[in-house]
Amino acid sequence: MVFVVRLITLFSEGLLQQFINGVGIVALMVALAIGFFRLSWWKSVLILTFIFGFGVEYLFEGWIKFSDKAESASERWPWMLLIYFFIVFVAYWTGRFGRRHLERRGKAAPPHLT
């Protein structure tokens, strides 16, 4: 039980660290836009996860650090892929459901790209 609580805490610190540093917000906005325009979900989510998990995180060093454990976990690529997969997956489906909500209400929405 203690292990699960520690893992959830570490994951929450990792998410918060990425959002505060700004890279997580960019990933969130890109995934929201891609979800809103209904691009293929499994290709988009996987590609964005790898782009932000590998590329962007290693180009930008973290400026804000919460704890030593969160900092050392952020240096490992599987942990960063897990964090960015979560961010991109949730944002993508939020964009899809947001578009669906607009269409159900009869609001004008831009055409999808599929």
Tab-separated table of N, CA, C and O in Angstrom:
chain	number	residue	atom	x	y	z
A	1	MET	N	0.822	-1.196	0.000
A	1	MET	CA	0.000	0.000	0.000
A	1	MET	C	0.864	1.256	0.000
A	1	MET	O	0.555	2.218	-0.686
A	2	VAL	N	1.921	1.221	0.805
A	2	VAL	CA	2.821	2.364	0.859
A	2	VAL	C	3.516	2.562	-0.482
A	2	VAL	O	3.712	3.693	-0.927
A	3	PHE	N	3.857	1.454	-1.152
A	3	PHE	CA	4.489	1.536	-2.454
A	3	PHE	C	3.580	2.225	-3.477
A	3	PHE	O	4.028	3.043	-4.276
A	4	VAL	N	2.294	1.895	-3.455
A	4	VAL	CA	1.338	2.490	-4.390
A	4	VAL	C	1.200	3.986	-4.133
A	4	VAL	O	1.179	4.791	-5.066
A	5	VAL	N	1.130	4.367	-2.869
A	5	VAL	CA	1.019	5.792	-2.530
A	5	VAL	C	2.271	6.539	-2.962
A	5	VAL	O	2.185	7.647	-3.512
A	6	ARG	N	3.429	5.953	-2.766
A	6	ARG	CA	4.681	6.594	-3.190
A	6	ARG	C	4.749	6.725	-4.708
A	6	ARG	O	5.212	7.739	-5.238
A	7	LEU	N	4.297	5.698	-5.421
A	7	LEU	CA	4.310	5.735	-6.878
A	7	LEU	C	3.354	6.805	-7.409
A	7	LEU	O	3.701	7.549	-8.332
A	8	ILE	N	2.172	6.903	-6.823
A	8	ILE	CA	1.211	7.929	-7.234
A	8	ILE	C	1.751	9.321	-6.936
A	8	ILE	O	1.608	10.247	-7.743
A	9	THR	N	2.393	9.469	-5.790
A	9	THR	CA	2.990	10.768	-5.439
A	9	THR	C	4.100	11.137	-6.411
A	9	THR	O	4.180	12.282	-6.868
A	10	LEU	N	4.948	10.184	-6.736
A	10	LEU	CA	6.037	10.444	-7.675
A	10	LEU	C	5.489	10.787	-9.064
A	10	LEU	O	5.998	11.702	-9.731
A	11	PHE	N	4.453	10.079	-9.499
A	11	PHE	CA	3.843	10.360	-10.793
A	11	PHE	C	3.221	11.760	-10.800
A	11	PHE	O	3.368	12.508	-11.768
A	12	SER	N	2.544	12.121	-9.721
A	12	SER	CA	1.940	13.457	-9.619
A	12	SER	C	3.002	14.547	-9.627
A	12	SER	O	2.824	15.590	-10.262
A	13	GLU	N	4.113	14.324	-8.935
A	13	GLU	CA	5.207	15.299	-8.957
A	13	GLU	C	5.797	15.423	-10.354
A	13	GLU	O	6.141	16.520	-10.798
A	14	GLY	N	5.924	14.307	-11.059
A	14	GLY	CA	6.441	14.344	-12.426
A	14	GLY	C	5.520	15.108	-13.366
A	14	GLY	O	5.983	15.905	-14.187
A	15	LEU	N	4.218	14.875	-13.256
A	15	LEU	CA	3.255	15.622	-14.073
A	15	LEU	C	3.318	17.107	-13.771
A	15	LEU	O	3.369	17.946	-14.680
A	16	LEU	N	3.295	17.442	-12.509
A	16	LEU	CA	3.327	18.846	-12.109
A	16	LEU	C	4.616	19.522	-12.556
A	16	LEU	O	4.602	20.669	-13.017
A	17	GLN	N	5.720	18.804	-12.471
A	17	GLN	CA	7.000	19.362	-12.903
A	17	GLN	C	6.985	19.662	-14.399
A	17	GLN	O	7.475	20.713	-14.825
A	18	GLN	N	6.388	18.784	-15.213
A	18	GLN	CA	6.347	19.022	-16.655
A	18	GLN	C	5.425	20.180	-17.015
A	18	GLN	O	5.715	20.949	-17.918
A	19	PHE	N	4.318	20.322	-16.289
A	19	PHE	CA	3.418	21.436	-16.554
A	19	PHE	C	4.030	22.764	-16.130
A	19	PHE	O	3.894	23.764	-16.832
A	20	ILE	N	4.687	22.793	-15.013
A	20	ILE	CA	5.299	24.042	-14.545
A	20	ILE	C	6.460	24.450	-15.443
A	20	ILE	O	6.649	25.631	-15.725
A	21	ASN	N	7.219	23.484	-15.930
A	21	ASN	CA	8.330	23.795	-16.824
A	21	ASN	C	7.856	24.246	-18.202
A	21	ASN	O	8.615	24.825	-18.951
A	22	GLY	N	6.618	23.981	-18.549
A	22	GLY	CA	6.062	24.467	-19.803
A	22	GLY	C	5.998	23.444	-20.916
A	22	GLY	O	5.214	23.598	-21.852
A	23	VAL	N	6.789	22.417	-20.850
A	23	VAL	CA	6.802	21.414	-21.913
A	23	VAL	C	5.508	20.606	-21.893
A	23	VAL	O	4.939	20.291	-22.935
A	24	GLY	N	5.002	20.322	-20.722
A	24	GLY	CA	3.755	19.576	-20.598
A	24	GLY	C	2.561	20.349	-21.133
A	24	GLY	O	1.628	19.765	-21.693
A	25	ILE	N	2.589	21.661	-20.980
A	25	ILE	CA	1.489	22.489	-21.485
A	25	ILE	C	1.479	22.483	-23.011
A	25	ILE	O	0.417	22.413	-23.631
A	26	VAL	N	2.645	22.531	-23.619
A	26	VAL	CA	2.728	22.470	-25.083
A	26	VAL	C	2.207	21.123	-25.572
A	26	VAL	O	1.428	21.060	-26.531
A	27	ALA	N	2.607	20.033	-24.920
A	27	ALA	CA	2.121	18.709	-25.297
A	27	ALA	C	0.612	18.617	-25.128
A	27	ALA	O	-0.092	18.048	-25.974
A	28	LEU	N	0.098	19.206	-24.072
A	28	LEU	CA	-1.337	19.202	-23.815
A	28	LEU	C	-2.098	19.942	-24.910
A	28	LEU	O	-3.097	19.446	-25.436
A	29	MET	N	-1.619	21.114	-25.291
A	29	MET	CA	-2.301	21.909	-26.313
A	29	MET	C	-2.247	21.249	-27.686
A	29	MET	O	-3.235	21.264	-28.429
A	30	VAL	N	-1.118	20.670	-28.037
A	30	VAL	CA	-0.999	19.994	-29.337
A	30	VAL	C	-1.933	18.785	-29.384
A	30	VAL	O	-2.630	18.563	-30.376
A	31	ALA	N	-1.979	18.023	-28.303
A	31	ALA	CA	-2.850	16.849	-28.268
A	31	ALA	C	-4.328	17.247	-28.277
A	31	ALA	O	-5.150	16.565	-28.889
A	32	LEU	N	-4.676	18.342	-27.609
A	32	LEU	CA	-6.053	18.826	-27.658
A	32	LEU	C	-6.454	19.188	-29.084
A	32	LEU	O	-7.547	18.854	-29.537
A	33	ALA	N	-5.572	19.886	-29.790
A	33	ALA	CA	-5.866	20.284	-31.171
A	33	ALA	C	-5.990	19.069	-32.083
A	33	ALA	O	-6.895	18.992	-32.917
A	34	ILE	N	-5.105	18.115	-31.932
A	34	ILE	CA	-5.157	16.917	-32.769
A	34	ILE	C	-6.414	16.110	-32.472
A	34	ILE	O	-7.063	15.590	-33.377
A	35	GLY	N	-6.789	16.036	-31.212
A	35	GLY	CA	-8.028	15.349	-30.860
A	35	GLY	C	-9.248	16.072	-31.374
A	35	GLY	O	-10.221	15.450	-31.811
A	36	PHE	N	-9.226	17.381	-31.343
A	36	PHE	CA	-10.365	18.162	-31.812
A	36	PHE	C	-10.581	17.987	-33.309
A	36	PHE	O	-11.704	17.949	-33.782
A	37	PHE	N	-9.502	17.868	-34.046
A	37	PHE	CA	-9.614	17.688	-35.493
A	37	PHE	C	-9.690	16.215	-35.907
A	37	PHE	O	-9.591	15.900	-37.087
A	38	ARG	N	-9.831	15.320	-34.946
A	38	ARG	CA	-10.095	13.896	-35.158
A	38	ARG	C	-9.063	13.174	-36.005
A	38	ARG	O	-9.412	12.388	-36.901
A	39	LEU	N	-7.813	13.396	-35.755
A	39	LEU	CA	-6.802	12.598	-36.431
A	39	LEU	C	-6.751	11.218	-35.780
A	39	LEU	O	-7.283	11.012	-34.698
A	40	SER	N	-6.119	10.286	-36.414
A	40	SER	CA	-6.043	8.916	-35.912
A	40	SER	C	-5.451	8.904	-34.506
A	40	SER	O	-4.356	9.419	-34.276
A	41	TRP	N	-6.163	8.303	-33.565
A	41	TRP	CA	-5.751	8.445	-32.173
A	41	TRP	C	-4.509	7.638	-31.843
A	41	TRP	O	-3.632	8.117	-31.136
A	42	TRP	N	-4.393	6.439	-32.340
A	42	TRP	CA	-3.252	5.640	-31.911
A	42	TRP	C	-1.951	6.123	-32.538
A	42	TRP	O	-0.908	6.104	-31.899
A	43	LYS	N	-2.013	6.624	-33.779
A	43	LYS	CA	-0.806	7.181	-34.388
A	43	LYS	C	-0.422	8.494	-33.708
A	43	LYS	O	0.741	8.714	-33.381
A	44	SER	N	-1.391	9.349	-33.507
A	44	SER	CA	-1.123	10.667	-32.922
A	44	SER	C	-0.598	10.566	-31.507
A	44	SER	O	0.375	11.235	-31.145
A	45	VAL	N	-1.239	9.737	-30.708
A	45	VAL	CA	-0.826	9.618	-29.308
A	45	VAL	C	0.576	9.035	-29.210
A	45	VAL	O	1.418	9.542	-28.460
A	46	LEU	N	0.861	8.009	-29.984
A	46	LEU	CA	2.200	7.405	-29.917
A	46	LEU	C	3.281	8.344	-30.447
A	46	LEU	O	4.358	8.470	-29.848
A	47	ILE	N	3.003	9.011	-31.550
A	47	ILE	CA	4.000	9.920	-32.117
A	47	ILE	C	4.269	11.086	-31.175
A	47	ILE	O	5.422	11.436	-30.917
A	48	LEU	N	3.214	11.684	-30.639
A	48	LEU	CA	3.414	12.802	-29.707
A	48	LEU	C	4.105	12.363	-28.427
A	48	LEU	O	4.912	13.107	-27.860
A	49	THR	N	3.798	11.164	-27.958
A	49	THR	CA	4.467	10.653	-26.765
A	49	THR	C	5.962	10.552	-26.995
A	49	THR	O	6.758	10.979	-26.153
A	50	PHE	N	6.361	10.000	-28.124
A	50	PHE	CA	7.790	9.866	-28.398
A	50	PHE	C	8.448	11.215	-28.678
A	50	PHE	O	9.584	11.440	-28.265
A	51	ILE	N	7.752	12.104	-29.361
A	51	ILE	CA	8.333	13.421	-29.630
A	51	ILE	C	8.589	14.169	-28.340
A	51	ILE	O	9.684	14.694	-28.107
A	52	PHE	N	7.586	14.236	-27.481
A	52	PHE	CA	7.753	14.994	-26.244
A	52	PHE	C	8.540	14.219	-25.197
A	52	PHE	O	9.300	14.805	-24.434
A	53	GLY	N	8.373	12.903	-25.148
A	53	GLY	CA	9.090	12.104	-24.153
A	53	GLY	C	10.590	12.069	-24.380
A	53	GLY	O	11.377	12.199	-23.447
A	54	PHE	N	10.983	11.886	-25.636
A	54	PHE	CA	12.415	11.821	-25.946
A	54	PHE	C	12.988	13.180	-26.322
A	54	PHE	O	13.916	13.670	-25.701
A	55	GLY	N	12.422	13.752	-27.362
A	55	GLY	CA	13.017	14.935	-27.961
A	55	GLY	C	12.972	16.183	-27.111
A	55	GLY	O	14.008	16.743	-26.751
A	56	VAL	N	11.794	16.624	-26.782
A	56	VAL	CA	11.652	17.914	-26.117
A	56	VAL	C	12.211	17.883	-24.707
A	56	VAL	O	12.847	18.836	-24.256
A	57	GLU	N	12.000	16.795	-24.011
A	57	GLU	CA	12.475	16.750	-22.627
A	57	GLU	C	13.996	16.777	-22.547
A	57	GLU	O	14.560	17.330	-21.608
A	58	TYR	N	14.669	16.193	-23.516
A	58	TYR	CA	16.120	16.217	-23.478
A	58	TYR	C	16.711	17.493	-24.063
A	58	TYR	O	17.875	17.789	-23.855
A	59	LEU	N	15.913	18.257	-24.782
A	59	LEU	CA	16.383	19.552	-25.264
A	59	LEU	C	16.240	20.642	-24.205
A	59	LEU	O	17.023	21.571	-24.158
A	60	PHE	N	15.224	20.516	-23.373
A	60	PHE	CA	14.984	21.501	-22.324
A	60	PHE	C	15.209	20.856	-20.971
A	60	PHE	O	14.513	19.924	-20.601
A	61	GLU	N	16.160	21.374	-20.252
A	61	GLU	CA	16.401	20.888	-18.904
A	61	GLU	C	15.333	21.424	-17.970
A	61	GLU	O	14.849	22.527	-18.138
A	62	GLY	N	14.979	20.644	-16.975
A	62	GLY	CA	13.968	21.078	-16.020
A	62	GLY	C	14.483	22.210	-15.154
A	62	GLY	O	15.581	22.153	-14.608
A	63	TRP	N	13.685	23.244	-15.019
A	63	TRP	CA	14.096	24.386	-14.214
A	63	TRP	C	13.620	24.247	-12.786
A	63	TRP	O	14.250	24.704	-11.871
A	64	ILE	N	12.481	23.640	-12.590
A	64	ILE	CA	11.896	23.527	-11.266
A	64	ILE	C	11.957	22.071	-10.850
A	64	ILE	O	11.533	21.179	-11.580
A	65	LYS	N	12.458	21.834	-9.668
A	65	LYS	CA	12.581	20.480	-9.154
A	65	LYS	C	11.886	20.411	-7.799
A	65	LYS	O	12.044	21.279	-6.966
A	66	PHE	N	11.106	19.347	-7.606
A	66	PHE	CA	10.370	19.201	-6.361
A	66	PHE	C	11.147	18.389	-5.343
A	66	PHE	O	11.248	18.761	-4.190
A	67	SER	N	11.637	17.261	-5.756
A	67	SER	CA	12.375	16.403	-4.847
A	67	SER	C	13.470	15.698	-5.628
A	67	SER	O	13.486	15.698	-6.853
A	68	ASP	N	14.393	15.106	-4.900
A	68	ASP	CA	15.470	14.379	-5.558
A	68	ASP	C	14.948	13.151	-6.298
A	68	ASP	O	15.451	12.809	-7.355
A	69	LYS	N	13.952	12.511	-5.737
A	69	LYS	CA	13.402	11.321	-6.396
A	69	LYS	C	12.693	11.687	-7.699
A	69	LYS	O	12.823	10.996	-8.698
A	70	ALA	N	11.931	12.770	-7.687
A	70	ALA	CA	11.255	13.198	-8.913
A	70	ALA	C	12.270	13.637	-9.966
A	70	ALA	O	12.086	13.395	-11.153
A	71	GLU	N	13.333	14.273	-9.519
A	71	GLU	CA	14.375	14.692	-10.462
A	71	GLU	C	15.090	13.493	-11.069
A	71	GLU	O	15.323	13.448	-12.273
A	72	SER	N	15.426	12.495	-10.255
A	72	SER	CA	16.126	11.326	-10.789
A	72	SER	C	15.191	10.482	-11.657
A	72	SER	O	15.633	9.867	-12.623
A	73	ALA	N	13.899	10.442	-11.331
A	73	ALA	CA	12.956	9.703	-12.178
A	73	ALA	C	12.789	10.391	-13.524
A	73	ALA	O	12.599	9.733	-14.543
A	74	SER	N	12.851	11.725	-13.551
A	74	SER	CA	12.693	12.458	-14.798
A	74	SER	C	13.874	12.283	-15.734
A	74	SER	O	13.791	12.626	-16.906
A	75	GLU	N	14.956	11.760	-15.249
A	75	GLU	CA	16.127	11.514	-16.094
A	75	GLU	C	16.031	10.183	-16.831
A	75	GLU	O	16.828	9.913	-17.713
A	76	ARG	N	15.080	9.363	-16.478
A	76	ARG	CA	14.919	8.052	-17.105
A	76	ARG	C	13.855	8.132	-18.204
A	76	ARG	O	12.751	8.587	-17.978
A	77	TRP	N	14.171	7.660	-19.406
A	77	TRP	CA	13.271	7.807	-20.534
A	77	TRP	C	11.989	7.005	-20.412
A	77	TRP	O	10.945	7.475	-20.873
A	78	PRO	N	11.957	5.797	-19.784
A	78	PRO	CA	10.655	5.131	-19.680
A	78	PRO	C	9.671	5.908	-18.794
A	78	PRO	O	8.471	5.937	-19.071
A	79	TRP	N	10.183	6.539	-17.770
A	79	TRP	CA	9.327	7.335	-16.882
A	79	TRP	C	8.770	8.547	-17.627
A	79	TRP	O	7.596	8.877	-17.492
A	80	MET	N	9.597	9.201	-18.420
A	80	MET	CA	9.132	10.363	-19.173
A	80	MET	C	8.124	9.951	-20.250
A	80	MET	O	7.157	10.668	-20.501
A	81	LEU	N	8.338	8.798	-20.869
A	81	LEU	CA	7.360	8.318	-21.848
A	81	LEU	C	6.022	8.027	-21.180
A	81	LEU	O	4.964	8.323	-21.744
A	82	LEU	N	6.049	7.476	-19.980
A	82	LEU	CA	4.810	7.209	-19.253
A	82	LEU	C	4.081	8.504	-18.903
A	82	LEU	O	2.861	8.598	-19.086
A	83	ILE	N	4.812	9.504	-18.453
A	83	ILE	CA	4.202	10.783	-18.099
A	83	ILE	C	3.603	11.456	-19.333
A	83	ILE	O	2.453	11.912	-19.316
A	84	TYR	N	4.360	11.505	-20.417
A	84	TYR	CA	3.844	12.153	-21.621
A	84	TYR	C	2.752	11.334	-22.299
A	84	TYR	O	1.863	11.905	-22.930
A	85	PHE	N	2.778	10.022	-22.178
A	85	PHE	CA	1.669	9.226	-22.699
A	85	PHE	C	0.384	9.586	-21.960
A	85	PHE	O	-0.665	9.746	-22.576
A	86	PHE	N	0.464	9.720	-20.665
A	86	PHE	CA	-0.712	10.086	-19.881
A	86	PHE	C	-1.236	11.465	-20.280
A	86	PHE	O	-2.433	11.644	-20.498
A	87	ILE	N	-0.334	12.433	-20.395
A	87	ILE	CA	-0.738	13.795	-20.766
A	87	ILE	C	-1.393	13.805	-22.143
A	87	ILE	O	-2.477	14.365	-22.337
A	88	VAL	N	-0.753	13.191	-23.116
A	88	VAL	CA	-1.235	13.222	-24.497
A	88	VAL	C	-2.528	12.419	-24.643
A	88	VAL	O	-3.464	12.856	-25.324
A	89	PHE	N	-2.622	11.272	-23.995
A	89	PHE	CA	-3.813	10.439	-24.094
A	89	PHE	C	-5.039	11.149	-23.533
A	89	PHE	O	-6.091	11.190	-24.178
A	90	VAL	N	-4.901	11.721	-22.356
A	90	VAL	CA	-6.029	12.426	-21.736
A	90	VAL	C	-6.405	13.660	-22.555
A	90	VAL	O	-7.591	13.929	-22.790
A	91	ALA	N	-5.427	14.414	-23.025
A	91	ALA	CA	-5.716	15.620	-23.800
A	91	ALA	C	-6.339	15.283	-25.148
A	91	ALA	O	-7.255	15.976	-25.607
A	92	TYR	N	-5.884	14.230	-25.791
A	92	TYR	CA	-6.448	13.841	-27.081
A	92	TYR	C	-7.930	13.507	-26.945
A	92	TYR	O	-8.759	13.992	-27.714
A	93	TRP	N	-8.267	12.680	-25.974
A	93	TRP	CA	-9.662	12.290	-25.812
A	93	TRP	C	-10.515	13.439	-25.302
A	93	TRP	O	-11.711	13.511	-25.606
A	94	THR	N	-9.942	14.358	-24.572
A	94	THR	CA	-10.677	15.554	-24.165
A	94	THR	C	-11.019	16.401	-25.390
A	94	THR	O	-12.132	16.926	-25.508
A	95	GLY	N	-10.087	16.532	-26.325
A	95	GLY	CA	-10.354	17.253	-27.568
A	95	GLY	C	-11.419	16.572	-28.408
A	95	GLY	O	-12.282	17.232	-28.993
A	96	ARG	N	-11.378	15.248	-28.477
A	96	ARG	CA	-12.394	14.514	-29.242
A	96	ARG	C	-13.781	14.709	-28.648
A	96	ARG	O	-14.750	14.943	-29.363
A	97	PHE	N	-13.883	14.585	-27.317
A	97	PHE	CA	-15.184	14.753	-26.678
A	97	PHE	C	-15.648	16.196	-26.703
A	97	PHE	O	-16.848	16.463	-26.755
A	98	GLY	N	-14.723	17.137	-26.695
A	98	GLY	CA	-15.097	18.543	-26.828
A	98	GLY	C	-15.705	18.826	-28.185
A	98	GLY	O	-16.698	19.552	-28.302
A	99	ARG	N	-15.131	18.263	-29.217
A	99	ARG	CA	-15.689	18.434	-30.565
A	99	ARG	C	-17.060	17.778	-30.665
A	99	ARG	O	-17.995	18.338	-31.244
A	100	ARG	N	-17.177	16.601	-30.105
A	100	ARG	CA	-18.461	15.902	-30.116
A	100	ARG	C	-19.525	16.726	-29.388
A	100	ARG	O	-20.674	16.807	-29.832
A	101	HIS	N	-19.143	17.323	-28.296
A	101	HIS	CA	-20.083	18.158	-27.543
A	101	HIS	C	-20.526	19.362	-28.372
A	101	HIS	O	-21.704	19.723	-28.374
A	102	LEU	N	-19.590	19.994	-29.073
A	102	LEU	CA	-19.953	21.120	-29.932
A	102	LEU	C	-20.894	20.693	-31.057
A	102	LEU	O	-21.836	21.410	-31.391
A	103	GLU	N	-20.631	19.557	-31.646
A	103	GLU	CA	-21.482	19.089	-32.738
A	103	GLU	C	-22.876	18.715	-32.244
A	103	GLU	O	-23.853	18.933	-32.935
A	104	ARG	N	-22.965	18.149	-31.068
A	104	ARG	CA	-24.273	17.778	-30.526
A	104	ARG	C	-25.098	19.005	-30.171
A	104	ARG	O	-26.320	18.973	-30.228
A	105	ARG	N	-24.445	20.072	-29.784
A	105	ARG	CA	-25.160	21.299	-29.452
A	105	ARG	C	-25.507	22.102	-30.700
A	105	ARG	O	-26.201	23.093	-30.615
A	106	GLY	N	-24.982	21.712	-31.847
A	106	GLY	CA	-25.301	22.395	-33.094
A	106	GLY	C	-24.400	23.583	-33.377
A	106	GLY	O	-24.668	24.369	-34.271
A	107	LYS	N	-23.340	23.735	-32.624
A	107	LYS	CA	-22.407	24.830	-32.883
A	107	LYS	C	-21.596	24.506	-34.126
A	107	LYS	O	-21.363	23.350	-34.461
A	108	ALA	N	-21.168	25.548	-34.785
A	108	ALA	CA	-20.338	25.359	-35.975
A	108	ALA	C	-18.949	24.956	-35.549
A	108	ALA	O	-18.326	25.608	-34.727
A	109	ALA	N	-18.486	23.862	-36.065
A	109	ALA	CA	-17.140	23.378	-35.787
A	109	ALA	C	-16.426	23.191	-37.109
A	109	ALA	O	-17.049	22.859	-38.117
A	110	PRO	N	-15.127	23.418	-37.146
A	110	PRO	CA	-14.393	23.223	-38.398
A	110	PRO	C	-14.455	21.751	-38.837
A	110	PRO	O	-14.599	20.883	-38.003
A	111	PRO	N	-14.390	21.503	-40.118
A	111	PRO	CA	-14.471	20.122	-40.594
A	111	PRO	C	-13.292	19.299	-40.095
A	111	PRO	O	-12.197	19.820	-39.878
A	112	HIS	N	-13.510	18.015	-39.913
A	112	HIS	CA	-12.422	17.150	-39.453
A	112	HIS	C	-11.489	16.828	-40.611
A	112	HIS	O	-11.845	16.952	-41.778
A	113	LEU	N	-10.304	16.383	-40.256
A	113	LEU	CA	-9.257	16.195	-41.258
A	113	LEU	C	-9.099	14.756	-41.714
A	113	LEU	O	-8.120	14.435	-42.341
A	114	THR	N	-10.048	13.891	-41.375
A	114	THR	CA	-9.886	12.496	-41.771
A	114	THR	C	-10.567	12.202	-43.077
A	114	THR	O	-11.389	12.882	-43.564
